[in-house]
XYZ file of C-alpha atoms in Angstrom:
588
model
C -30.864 -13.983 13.980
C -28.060 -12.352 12.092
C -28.331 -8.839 11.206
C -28.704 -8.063 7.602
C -26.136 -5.072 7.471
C -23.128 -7.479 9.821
C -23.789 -10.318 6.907
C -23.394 -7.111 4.107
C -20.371 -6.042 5.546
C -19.023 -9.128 5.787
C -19.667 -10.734 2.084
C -18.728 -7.100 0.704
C -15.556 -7.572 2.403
C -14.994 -10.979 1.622
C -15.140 -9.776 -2.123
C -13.207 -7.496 -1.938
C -10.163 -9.724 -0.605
C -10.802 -12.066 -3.173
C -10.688 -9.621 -5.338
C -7.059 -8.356 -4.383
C -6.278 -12.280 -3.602
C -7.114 -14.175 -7.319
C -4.856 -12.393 -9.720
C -1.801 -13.835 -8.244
C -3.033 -17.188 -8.170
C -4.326 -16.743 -11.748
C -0.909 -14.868 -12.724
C 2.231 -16.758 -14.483
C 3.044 -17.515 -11.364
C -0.044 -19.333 -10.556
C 1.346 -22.979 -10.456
C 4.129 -22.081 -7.878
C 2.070 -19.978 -5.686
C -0.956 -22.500 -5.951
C 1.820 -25.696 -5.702
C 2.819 -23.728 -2.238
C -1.132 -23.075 -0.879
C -1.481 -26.709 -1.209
C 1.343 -27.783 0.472
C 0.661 -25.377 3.148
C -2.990 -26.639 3.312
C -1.947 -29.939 3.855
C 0.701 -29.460 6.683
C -2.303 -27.581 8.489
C -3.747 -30.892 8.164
C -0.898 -32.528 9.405
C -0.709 -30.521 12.315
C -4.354 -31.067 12.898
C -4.015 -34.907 13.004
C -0.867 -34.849 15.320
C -3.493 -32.937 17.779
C -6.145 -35.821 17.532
C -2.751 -38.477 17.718
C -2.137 -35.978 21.501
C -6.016 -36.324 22.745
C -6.003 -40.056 21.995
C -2.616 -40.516 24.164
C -4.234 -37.940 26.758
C -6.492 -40.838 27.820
C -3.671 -44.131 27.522
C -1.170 -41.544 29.422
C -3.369 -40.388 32.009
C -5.488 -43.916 33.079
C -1.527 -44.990 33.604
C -0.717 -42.718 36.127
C -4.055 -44.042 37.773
C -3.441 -47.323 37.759
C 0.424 -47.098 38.406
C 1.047 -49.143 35.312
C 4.672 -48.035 34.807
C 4.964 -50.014 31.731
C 2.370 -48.450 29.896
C 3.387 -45.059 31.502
C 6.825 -45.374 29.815
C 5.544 -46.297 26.610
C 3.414 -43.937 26.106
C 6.455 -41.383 26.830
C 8.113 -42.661 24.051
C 4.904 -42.876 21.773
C 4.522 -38.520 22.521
C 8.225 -38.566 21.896
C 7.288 -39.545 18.170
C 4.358 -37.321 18.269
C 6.237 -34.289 19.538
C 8.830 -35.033 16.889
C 6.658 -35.215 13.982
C 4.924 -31.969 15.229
C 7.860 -30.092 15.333
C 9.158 -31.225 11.396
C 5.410 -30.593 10.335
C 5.740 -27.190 11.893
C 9.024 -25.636 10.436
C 7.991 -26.722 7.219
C 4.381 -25.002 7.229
C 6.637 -21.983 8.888
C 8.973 -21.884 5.928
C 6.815 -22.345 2.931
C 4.229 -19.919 4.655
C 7.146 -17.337 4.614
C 7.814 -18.294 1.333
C 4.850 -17.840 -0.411
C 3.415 -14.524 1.594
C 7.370 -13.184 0.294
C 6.272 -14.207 -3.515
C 3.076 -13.142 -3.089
C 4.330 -9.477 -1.851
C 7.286 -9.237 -4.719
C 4.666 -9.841 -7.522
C 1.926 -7.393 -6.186
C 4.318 -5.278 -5.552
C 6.045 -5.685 -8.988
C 2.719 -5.789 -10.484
C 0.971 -1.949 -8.462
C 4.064 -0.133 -9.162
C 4.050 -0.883 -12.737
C 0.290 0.510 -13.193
C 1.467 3.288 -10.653
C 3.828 4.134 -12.761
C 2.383 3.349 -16.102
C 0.696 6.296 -18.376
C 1.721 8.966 -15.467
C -1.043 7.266 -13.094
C 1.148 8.218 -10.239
C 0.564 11.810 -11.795
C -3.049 11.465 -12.462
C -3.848 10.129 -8.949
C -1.806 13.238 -7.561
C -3.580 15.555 -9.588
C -7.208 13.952 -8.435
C -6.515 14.543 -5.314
C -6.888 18.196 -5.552
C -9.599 18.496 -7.731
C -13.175 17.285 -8.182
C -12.717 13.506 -9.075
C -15.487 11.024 -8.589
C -15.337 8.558 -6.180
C -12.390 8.741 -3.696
C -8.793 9.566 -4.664
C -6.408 7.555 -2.307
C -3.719 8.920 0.011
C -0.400 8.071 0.580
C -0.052 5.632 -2.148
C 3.832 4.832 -0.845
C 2.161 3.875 2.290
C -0.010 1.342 0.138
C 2.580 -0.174 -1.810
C 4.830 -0.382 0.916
C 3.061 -1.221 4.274
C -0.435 -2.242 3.057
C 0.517 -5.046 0.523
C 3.392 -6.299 3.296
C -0.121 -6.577 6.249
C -2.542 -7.244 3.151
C -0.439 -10.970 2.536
C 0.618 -11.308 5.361
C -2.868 -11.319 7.742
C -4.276 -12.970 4.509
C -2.485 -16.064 4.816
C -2.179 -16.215 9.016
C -5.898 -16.093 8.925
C -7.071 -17.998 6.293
C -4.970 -20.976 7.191
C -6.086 -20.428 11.022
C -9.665 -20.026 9.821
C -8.649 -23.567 7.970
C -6.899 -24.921 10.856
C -9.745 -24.342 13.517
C -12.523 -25.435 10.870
C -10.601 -28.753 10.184
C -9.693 -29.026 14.030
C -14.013 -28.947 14.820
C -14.686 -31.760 12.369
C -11.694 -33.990 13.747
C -12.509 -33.001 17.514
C -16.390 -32.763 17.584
C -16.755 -36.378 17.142
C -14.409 -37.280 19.992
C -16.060 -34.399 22.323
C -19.430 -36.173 21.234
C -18.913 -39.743 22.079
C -16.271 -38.756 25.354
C -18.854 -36.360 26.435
C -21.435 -38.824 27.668
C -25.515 -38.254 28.065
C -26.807 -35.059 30.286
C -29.854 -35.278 32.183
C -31.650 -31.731 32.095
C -34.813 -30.834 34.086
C -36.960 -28.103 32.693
C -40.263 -26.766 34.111
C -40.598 -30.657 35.560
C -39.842 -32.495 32.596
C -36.300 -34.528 31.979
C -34.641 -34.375 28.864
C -31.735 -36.116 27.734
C -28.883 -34.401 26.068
C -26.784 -36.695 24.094
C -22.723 -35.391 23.174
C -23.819 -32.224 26.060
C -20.605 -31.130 25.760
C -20.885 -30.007 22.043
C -23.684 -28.223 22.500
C -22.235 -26.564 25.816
C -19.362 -25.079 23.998
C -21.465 -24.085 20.520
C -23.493 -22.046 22.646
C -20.441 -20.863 24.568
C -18.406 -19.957 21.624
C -21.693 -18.422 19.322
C -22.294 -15.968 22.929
C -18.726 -14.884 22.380
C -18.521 -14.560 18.709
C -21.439 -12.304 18.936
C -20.063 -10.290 22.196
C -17.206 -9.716 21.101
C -18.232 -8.843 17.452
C -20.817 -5.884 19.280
C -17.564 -4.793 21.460
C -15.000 -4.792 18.569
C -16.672 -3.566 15.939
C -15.418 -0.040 16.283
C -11.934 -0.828 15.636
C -12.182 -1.517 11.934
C -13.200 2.067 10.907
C -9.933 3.072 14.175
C -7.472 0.755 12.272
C -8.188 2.292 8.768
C -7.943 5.907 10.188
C -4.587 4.744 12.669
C -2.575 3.664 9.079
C -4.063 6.746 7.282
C -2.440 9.481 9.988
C 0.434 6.925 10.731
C 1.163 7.865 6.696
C 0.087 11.671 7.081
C 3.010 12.312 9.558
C 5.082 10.202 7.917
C 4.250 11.901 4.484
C 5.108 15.399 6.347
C 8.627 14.605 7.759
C 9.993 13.327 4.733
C 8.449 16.824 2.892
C 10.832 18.607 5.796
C 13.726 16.920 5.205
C 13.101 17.531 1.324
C 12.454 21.164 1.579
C 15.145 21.550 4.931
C 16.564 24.161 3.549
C 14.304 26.495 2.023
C 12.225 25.675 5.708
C 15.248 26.891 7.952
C 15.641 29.794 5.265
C 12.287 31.322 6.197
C 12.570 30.663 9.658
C 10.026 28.132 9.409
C 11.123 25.645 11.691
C 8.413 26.381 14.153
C 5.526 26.237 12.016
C 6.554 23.057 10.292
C 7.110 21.846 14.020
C 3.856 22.638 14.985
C 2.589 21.036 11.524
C 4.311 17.854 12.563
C 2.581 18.206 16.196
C -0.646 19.045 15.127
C -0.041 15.679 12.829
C 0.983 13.520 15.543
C -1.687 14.668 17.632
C -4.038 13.012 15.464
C -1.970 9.661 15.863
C -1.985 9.559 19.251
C -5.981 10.498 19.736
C -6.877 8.441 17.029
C -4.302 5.681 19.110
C -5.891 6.486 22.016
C -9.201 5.802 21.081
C -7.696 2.428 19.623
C -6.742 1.609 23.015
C -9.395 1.905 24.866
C -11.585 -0.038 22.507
C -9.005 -2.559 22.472
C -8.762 -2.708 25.986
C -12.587 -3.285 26.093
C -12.186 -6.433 23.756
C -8.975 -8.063 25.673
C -10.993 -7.771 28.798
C -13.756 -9.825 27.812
C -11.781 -12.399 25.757
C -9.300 -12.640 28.330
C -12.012 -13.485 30.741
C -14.014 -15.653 28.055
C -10.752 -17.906 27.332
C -10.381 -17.814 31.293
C -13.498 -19.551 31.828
C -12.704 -22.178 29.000
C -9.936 -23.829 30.929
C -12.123 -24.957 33.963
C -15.263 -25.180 32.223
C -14.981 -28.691 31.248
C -13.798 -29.764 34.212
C -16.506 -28.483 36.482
C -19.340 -29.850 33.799
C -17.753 -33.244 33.798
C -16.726 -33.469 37.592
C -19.816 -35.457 38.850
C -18.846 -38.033 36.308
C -15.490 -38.716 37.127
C -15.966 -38.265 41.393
C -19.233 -40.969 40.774
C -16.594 -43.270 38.598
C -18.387 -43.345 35.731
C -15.032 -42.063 34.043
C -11.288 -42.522 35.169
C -8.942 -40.340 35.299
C -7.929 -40.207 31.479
C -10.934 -39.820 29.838
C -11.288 -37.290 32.166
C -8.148 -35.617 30.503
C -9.378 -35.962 27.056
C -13.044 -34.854 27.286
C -11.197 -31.597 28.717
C -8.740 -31.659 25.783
C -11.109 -32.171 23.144
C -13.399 -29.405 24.713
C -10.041 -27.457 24.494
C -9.810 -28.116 20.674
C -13.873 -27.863 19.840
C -13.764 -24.206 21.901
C -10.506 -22.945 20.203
C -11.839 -23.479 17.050
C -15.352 -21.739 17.661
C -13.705 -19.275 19.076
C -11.159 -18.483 16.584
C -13.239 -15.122 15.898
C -13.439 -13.854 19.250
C -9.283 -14.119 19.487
C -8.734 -13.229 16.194
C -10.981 -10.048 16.042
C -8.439 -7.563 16.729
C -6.483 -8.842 13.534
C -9.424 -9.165 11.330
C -10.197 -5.592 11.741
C -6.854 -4.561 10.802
C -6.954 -7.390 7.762
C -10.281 -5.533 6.865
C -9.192 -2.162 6.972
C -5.755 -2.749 5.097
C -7.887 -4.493 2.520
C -10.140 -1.227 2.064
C -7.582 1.014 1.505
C -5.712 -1.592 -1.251
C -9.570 -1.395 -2.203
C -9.662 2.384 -2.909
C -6.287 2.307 -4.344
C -6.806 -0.135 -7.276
C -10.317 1.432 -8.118
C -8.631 4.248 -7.988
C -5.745 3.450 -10.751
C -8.244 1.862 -12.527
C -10.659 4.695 -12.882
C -6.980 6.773 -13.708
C -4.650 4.548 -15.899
C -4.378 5.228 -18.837
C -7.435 7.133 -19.141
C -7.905 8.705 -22.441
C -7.709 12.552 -22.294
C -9.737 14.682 -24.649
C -6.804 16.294 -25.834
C -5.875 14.631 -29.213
C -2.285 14.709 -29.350
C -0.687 13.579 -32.470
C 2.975 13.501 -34.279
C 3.583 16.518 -35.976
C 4.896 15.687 -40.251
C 8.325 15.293 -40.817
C 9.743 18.605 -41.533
C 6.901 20.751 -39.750
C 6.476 22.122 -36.273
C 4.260 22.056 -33.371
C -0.149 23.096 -34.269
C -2.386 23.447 -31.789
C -6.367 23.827 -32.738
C -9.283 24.373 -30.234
C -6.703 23.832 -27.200
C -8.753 24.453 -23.824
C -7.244 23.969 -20.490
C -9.156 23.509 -17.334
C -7.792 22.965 -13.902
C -8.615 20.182 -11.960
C -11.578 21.106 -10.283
C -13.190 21.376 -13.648
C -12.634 25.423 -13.616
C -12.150 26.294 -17.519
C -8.466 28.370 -17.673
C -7.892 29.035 -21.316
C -10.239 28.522 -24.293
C -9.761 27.985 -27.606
C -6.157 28.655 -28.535
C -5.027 28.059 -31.802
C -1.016 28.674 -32.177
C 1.538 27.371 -34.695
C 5.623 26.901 -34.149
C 7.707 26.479 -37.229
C 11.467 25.403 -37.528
C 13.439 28.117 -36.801
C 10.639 29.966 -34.544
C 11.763 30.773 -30.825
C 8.695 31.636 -28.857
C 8.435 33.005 -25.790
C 4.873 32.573 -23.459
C 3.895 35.613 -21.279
C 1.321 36.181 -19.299
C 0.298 36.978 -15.383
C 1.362 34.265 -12.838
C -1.704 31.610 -12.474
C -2.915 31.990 -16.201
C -1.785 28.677 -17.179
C 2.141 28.824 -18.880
C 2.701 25.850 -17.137
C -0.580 24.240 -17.723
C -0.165 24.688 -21.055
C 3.081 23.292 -21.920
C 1.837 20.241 -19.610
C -1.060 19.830 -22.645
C 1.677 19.999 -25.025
C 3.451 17.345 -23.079
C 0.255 15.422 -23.415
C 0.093 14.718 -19.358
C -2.446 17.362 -18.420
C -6.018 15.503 -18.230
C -8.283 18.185 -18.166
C -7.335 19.489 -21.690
C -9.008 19.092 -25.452
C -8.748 19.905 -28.525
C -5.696 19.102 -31.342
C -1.714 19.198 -30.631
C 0.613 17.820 -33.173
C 3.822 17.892 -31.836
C 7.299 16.987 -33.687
C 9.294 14.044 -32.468
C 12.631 14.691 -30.020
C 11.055 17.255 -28.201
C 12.473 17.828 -24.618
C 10.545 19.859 -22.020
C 12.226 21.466 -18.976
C 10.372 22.483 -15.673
C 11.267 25.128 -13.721
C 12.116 22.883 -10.642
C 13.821 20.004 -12.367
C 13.656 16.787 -10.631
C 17.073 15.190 -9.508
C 17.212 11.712 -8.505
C 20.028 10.888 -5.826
C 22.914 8.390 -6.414
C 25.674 9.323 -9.050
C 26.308 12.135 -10.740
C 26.620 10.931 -14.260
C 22.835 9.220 -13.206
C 21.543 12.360 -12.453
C 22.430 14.171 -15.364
C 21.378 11.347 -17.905
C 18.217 11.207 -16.282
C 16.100 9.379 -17.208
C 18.260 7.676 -19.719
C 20.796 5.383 -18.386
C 24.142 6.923 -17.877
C 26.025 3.982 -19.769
C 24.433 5.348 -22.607
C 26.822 8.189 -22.892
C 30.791 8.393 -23.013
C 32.498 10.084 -19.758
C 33.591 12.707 -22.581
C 29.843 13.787 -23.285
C 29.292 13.956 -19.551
C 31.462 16.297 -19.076
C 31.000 18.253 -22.079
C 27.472 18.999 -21.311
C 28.988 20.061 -17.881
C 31.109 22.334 -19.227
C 28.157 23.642 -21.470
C 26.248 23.954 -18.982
C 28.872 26.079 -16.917
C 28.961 22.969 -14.099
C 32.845 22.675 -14.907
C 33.163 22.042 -11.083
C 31.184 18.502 -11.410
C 33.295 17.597 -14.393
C 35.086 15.473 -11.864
C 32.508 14.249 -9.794
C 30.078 12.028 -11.931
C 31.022 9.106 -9.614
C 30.394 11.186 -6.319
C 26.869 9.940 -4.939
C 25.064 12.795 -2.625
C 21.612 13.833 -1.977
C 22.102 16.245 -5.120
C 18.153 17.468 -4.642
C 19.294 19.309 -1.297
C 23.554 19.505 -2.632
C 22.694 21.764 -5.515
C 21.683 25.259 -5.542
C 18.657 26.184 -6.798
C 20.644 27.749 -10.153
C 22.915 24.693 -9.947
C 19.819 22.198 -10.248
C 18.175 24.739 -13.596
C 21.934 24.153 -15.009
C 22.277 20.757 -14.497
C 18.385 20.490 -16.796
C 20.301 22.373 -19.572
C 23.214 19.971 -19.023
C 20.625 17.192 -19.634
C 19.331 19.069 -22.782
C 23.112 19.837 -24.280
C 23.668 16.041 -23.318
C 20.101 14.755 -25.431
C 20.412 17.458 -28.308
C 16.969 17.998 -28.791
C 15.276 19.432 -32.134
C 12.030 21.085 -30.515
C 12.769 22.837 -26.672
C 10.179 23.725 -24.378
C 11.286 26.128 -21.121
C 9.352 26.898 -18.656
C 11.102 29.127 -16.495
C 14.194 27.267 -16.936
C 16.875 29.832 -16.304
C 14.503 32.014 -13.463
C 17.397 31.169 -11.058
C 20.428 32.284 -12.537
C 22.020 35.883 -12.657
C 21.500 37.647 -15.847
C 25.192 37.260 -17.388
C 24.801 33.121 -17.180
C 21.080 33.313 -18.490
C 22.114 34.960 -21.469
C 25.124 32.522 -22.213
C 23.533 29.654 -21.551
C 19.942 30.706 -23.864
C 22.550 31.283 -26.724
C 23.616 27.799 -26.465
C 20.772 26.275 -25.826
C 19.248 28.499 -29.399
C 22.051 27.396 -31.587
C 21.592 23.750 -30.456
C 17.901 23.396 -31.502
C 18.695 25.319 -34.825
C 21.310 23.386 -35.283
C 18.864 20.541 -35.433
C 16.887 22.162 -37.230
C 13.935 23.060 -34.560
C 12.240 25.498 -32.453
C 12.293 26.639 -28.953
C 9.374 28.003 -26.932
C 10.071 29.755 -23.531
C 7.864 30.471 -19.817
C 9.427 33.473 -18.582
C 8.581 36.984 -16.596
C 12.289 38.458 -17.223
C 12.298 40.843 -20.055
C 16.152 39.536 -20.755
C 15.035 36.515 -22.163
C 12.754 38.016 -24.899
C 15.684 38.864 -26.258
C 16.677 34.974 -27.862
C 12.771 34.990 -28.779
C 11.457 36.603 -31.937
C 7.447 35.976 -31.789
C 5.147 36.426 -28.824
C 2.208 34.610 -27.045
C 0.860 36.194 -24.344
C -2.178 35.041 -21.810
C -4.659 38.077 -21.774
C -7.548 38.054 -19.496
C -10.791 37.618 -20.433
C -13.845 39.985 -20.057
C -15.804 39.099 -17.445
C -18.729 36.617 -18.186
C -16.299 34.700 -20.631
C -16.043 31.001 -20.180
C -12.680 30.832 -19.559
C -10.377 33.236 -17.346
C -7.795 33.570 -20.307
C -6.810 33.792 -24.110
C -4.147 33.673 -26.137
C -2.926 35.985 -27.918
C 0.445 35.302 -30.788
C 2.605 37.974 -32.121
């Protein structure tokens, strides 16, 4: 009988591949990609009646050698010469439009993940749920999934569906043949004498269900191996590309040998986890290497006594072997393709995990009602809490008001939530509520700026195009932003992330904001690595810009310096203990 939990798994998993299969056959580009299936479908077909046209000639070929009938002998090599011919045509072409439509396939999944992944900040969101208490699990490595997993995910999808649809197709046409070729079987059993009509089908069913359920027992481990293998493969991989991007500020703090022990400690758990693959591999190729073994002689020794008593020739021979070939293969087609199925299966849970887990995140409404603040006024906030992500509250109930003309600066220990709090503002911090209304063409500036690599002039746009601006503006905002020496390299393309300076990356941001004019600035820490003299040039520019337009700025800072450009206060006090939250705000 089949166990309960084996037929679970299996229809929980066949789900869940349907369910990352269907929306790209029910997508706009549904008539290609299903005009391609069927084409592909029925050059498996093809291929499957060029292997009955091969038994069939098995038997003509073969009683011709027997009899020495060169004339038949002859014809029949030109017959396979047309068979071979038409097998080869029918085989490029499922080759091709196979490639073709796993390529489609990929380019719209992919087009259509990164989209969501990038959609609402969900690449954010997931980031953030990673490190905090989320329900259900929060994916790793989502690069990984996008790149690697949707590349296996199509391609094992359509290998072994249309080899699962090959060997089905290849037992209806062959069983028939194996039935009537086959003959009776006379079986004794505790003195009785049965008769076993087509014995050879029921000789390789039983065969074939023995292995299916062998190797099934033996295998089964490497599912849960192959799931874990990609997961560390993408952990080590995730880990050198964070050296390279931090190489410098690594070899600064002489941290080359922890980071190289990091990477060993990673790789360890590759090659265990590898390891372990192995040997359960090596445990499955040993008994399907022996169970295909056995296949090739089986038929002959069963059907032996028939041919050496002459109640066959020579060629039927041939094709009751041949069809038992066929019949076999195609029962079989678990036990070879188990290895593959548990790699199809595991790639499929972690595309699983992935799109539950930007559906649970996209575009997820936050509690934080964030509004447009009236023309002419400034930014309110009302009831603003801020928790971090493992649902720890950090600040509770802050009410504060920015008018044109203000320029605020935010104090307060490090931890207390500056950051987290201009993230609210932002509107991409999920674990805030209460009321923001914020003015339009408002700019926010991190303290560790991102900067994309490529051209200049694309770097300092970001993340508007760079044709939208004149060379002249380019280099103004430069100049502005006291980056004279790039004035004549916007066309220069460098890794500018690990090229610039820590100061040169916070000036480059202000070149971006001198570039975008903003009315309403927000700056967290955006001039912490600069010396004084430059900090206090480049805050009066950046003040007379946004009064200028007639706006406000608010500032993150520890350096007393910058209070200067700031006329009101907010600072983060601590609470008392047995308060809710660990801070409040306090504005001056």
């Amino acid at each position: 009988m089949t166990d309960p939990a084996v037929s679970h798994n299996l229809l929980t998993t066949l789900r869940r591949i349907g369910a990352l299969a269907a929306p790209y056959f029910r997508s706009e580009e549904r008539w290609k990609a299903r005009g391609l299936l069927a084409a592909i479908v029925a050059l498996n077909l093809g291929v499957v009646y060029m292997l009955v046209l091969n038994n069939q000639w098995y038997a003509r070929f073969y009683d011709a050698l027997q009899n020495k009938d060169q004339a038949v002998f002859w014809r029949e090599i030109v017959f396979f010469c047309w068979i071979a011919a038409g097998y080869i045509v029918i085989a490029i072409l499922k080759f091709y439009l196979t490639q073709l439509l796993q390529l489609r396939w990929r380019a719209w999944m992919t087009r259509n993940y990164l989209g969501r992944w990038m959609a609402d900040n969900t690449f954010y969101r997931l980031e953030l749920a990673r490190y905090g208490r989320q329900d259900g699990e929060s994916p790793d490595n989502p690069d990984q999934r996008i790149q690697e997993d949707m590349q296996m995910f199509t391609d094992y999808t359509m290998t072994l569906s249309m080899g699962l649809l090959n060997a089905v197709v290849t037992l209806v046409s062959f069983i028939g043949i194996l039935w009537m070729e086959s003959g009776t079987t006379s079986l004794t059993l505790f003195g009785s004498t049965y008769t076993v009509p087509g014995s050879m089908v029921w000789i390789a069913v039983l065969y074939c269900t023995a292995g299916t359920i062998i190797t099934h027992y033996i295998g089964r481990p490497l599912i849960g191996l192959n799931f874990q293998q990609q997961r560390f493969e993408a952990d080590f991989r995730h880990h050198l590309m964070r050296v390279r991007e931090y190489s410098e500020a690594i070899a600064l703090d002489r941290g080359a040998q922890v980071e190289h022990g990091q990477l060993k400690l990673r790789f360890g758990a590759v090659l265990k986890n590898y390891l372990q693959l192995i040997n359960k591999q090596k445990n499955l190729v040993a008994f399907t290497a022996s169970f295909g073994q056995a296949s090739v002689i089986f038929a002959f020794i069963v059907q032996a006594p028939r041919f050496f008593s002459g109640a066959i020739q020579l060629g039927q021979l041939m094709q009751v072997n041949s069809a038992f070939g066929r019949v076999q293969d195609s029962l079989s087609w678990f036990v070879d393709n188990y290895d593959r199925v548990a790699v199809w299966r595991a790639t499929a849970d972690r595309l699983t995990t992935f799109e539950a887990a930007m559906r649970a995140h996209a575009g997820a409404a936050s509690p934080l009602e964030r509004t447009p603040a009236p023309s002419g006024q400034g930014l309110s906030a009302a009831d603003v809490s801020v928790a971090l992500p493992d649902g720890a509250p950090l600040i509770q109930g802050a009410a504060l008001s920015v008018q044109p003309g203000d320029s605020v600066m935010l104090q307060g220990p490090s931890g207390s939530g500056k950051s987290t709090l201009f993230r609210a503002f932002a509107g991409i911090w999920p674990f805030a509520h209460g009321r923001v209304s914020i003015p339009a063409n408002a700019m926010f500036i991190p303290q560790r700026p991102y900067v994309p690599n490529g051209r200049l002039r694309d770097a300092l746009a970001y993340p508007q195009p760079a044709g939208d601006y004149s060379d002249e503006q380019l280099v103004a905002a430069l100049n502005d932003a006291m980056l004279p020496d790039f004035a004549a390299r916007l066309d220069d393309s460098d890794a500018w992330s690990q090229k610039l300076s820590g100061g040169e990356q916070q000036r480059l941001a202000i070149a971006r904001v001198m570039l975008r004019k903003p009315a309403w600035l927000f700056a967290d820490e955006a001039t912490s690595a600069l010396d004084v003299e430059t900090e206090e040039t480049l805050y009066k520019r950046l003040a007379a810009g946004v009064k200028a337009a007639g706006g406000a700025m608010v500032s993150i800072a520890h350096r007393a310096s910058v209070g200067a450009f700031h006329d009101r206060r907010w600072t983060l006090v601590p609470e008392s203990n047995g308060a809710a939250a660990r801070y409040r705000v306090e504005a001056m």
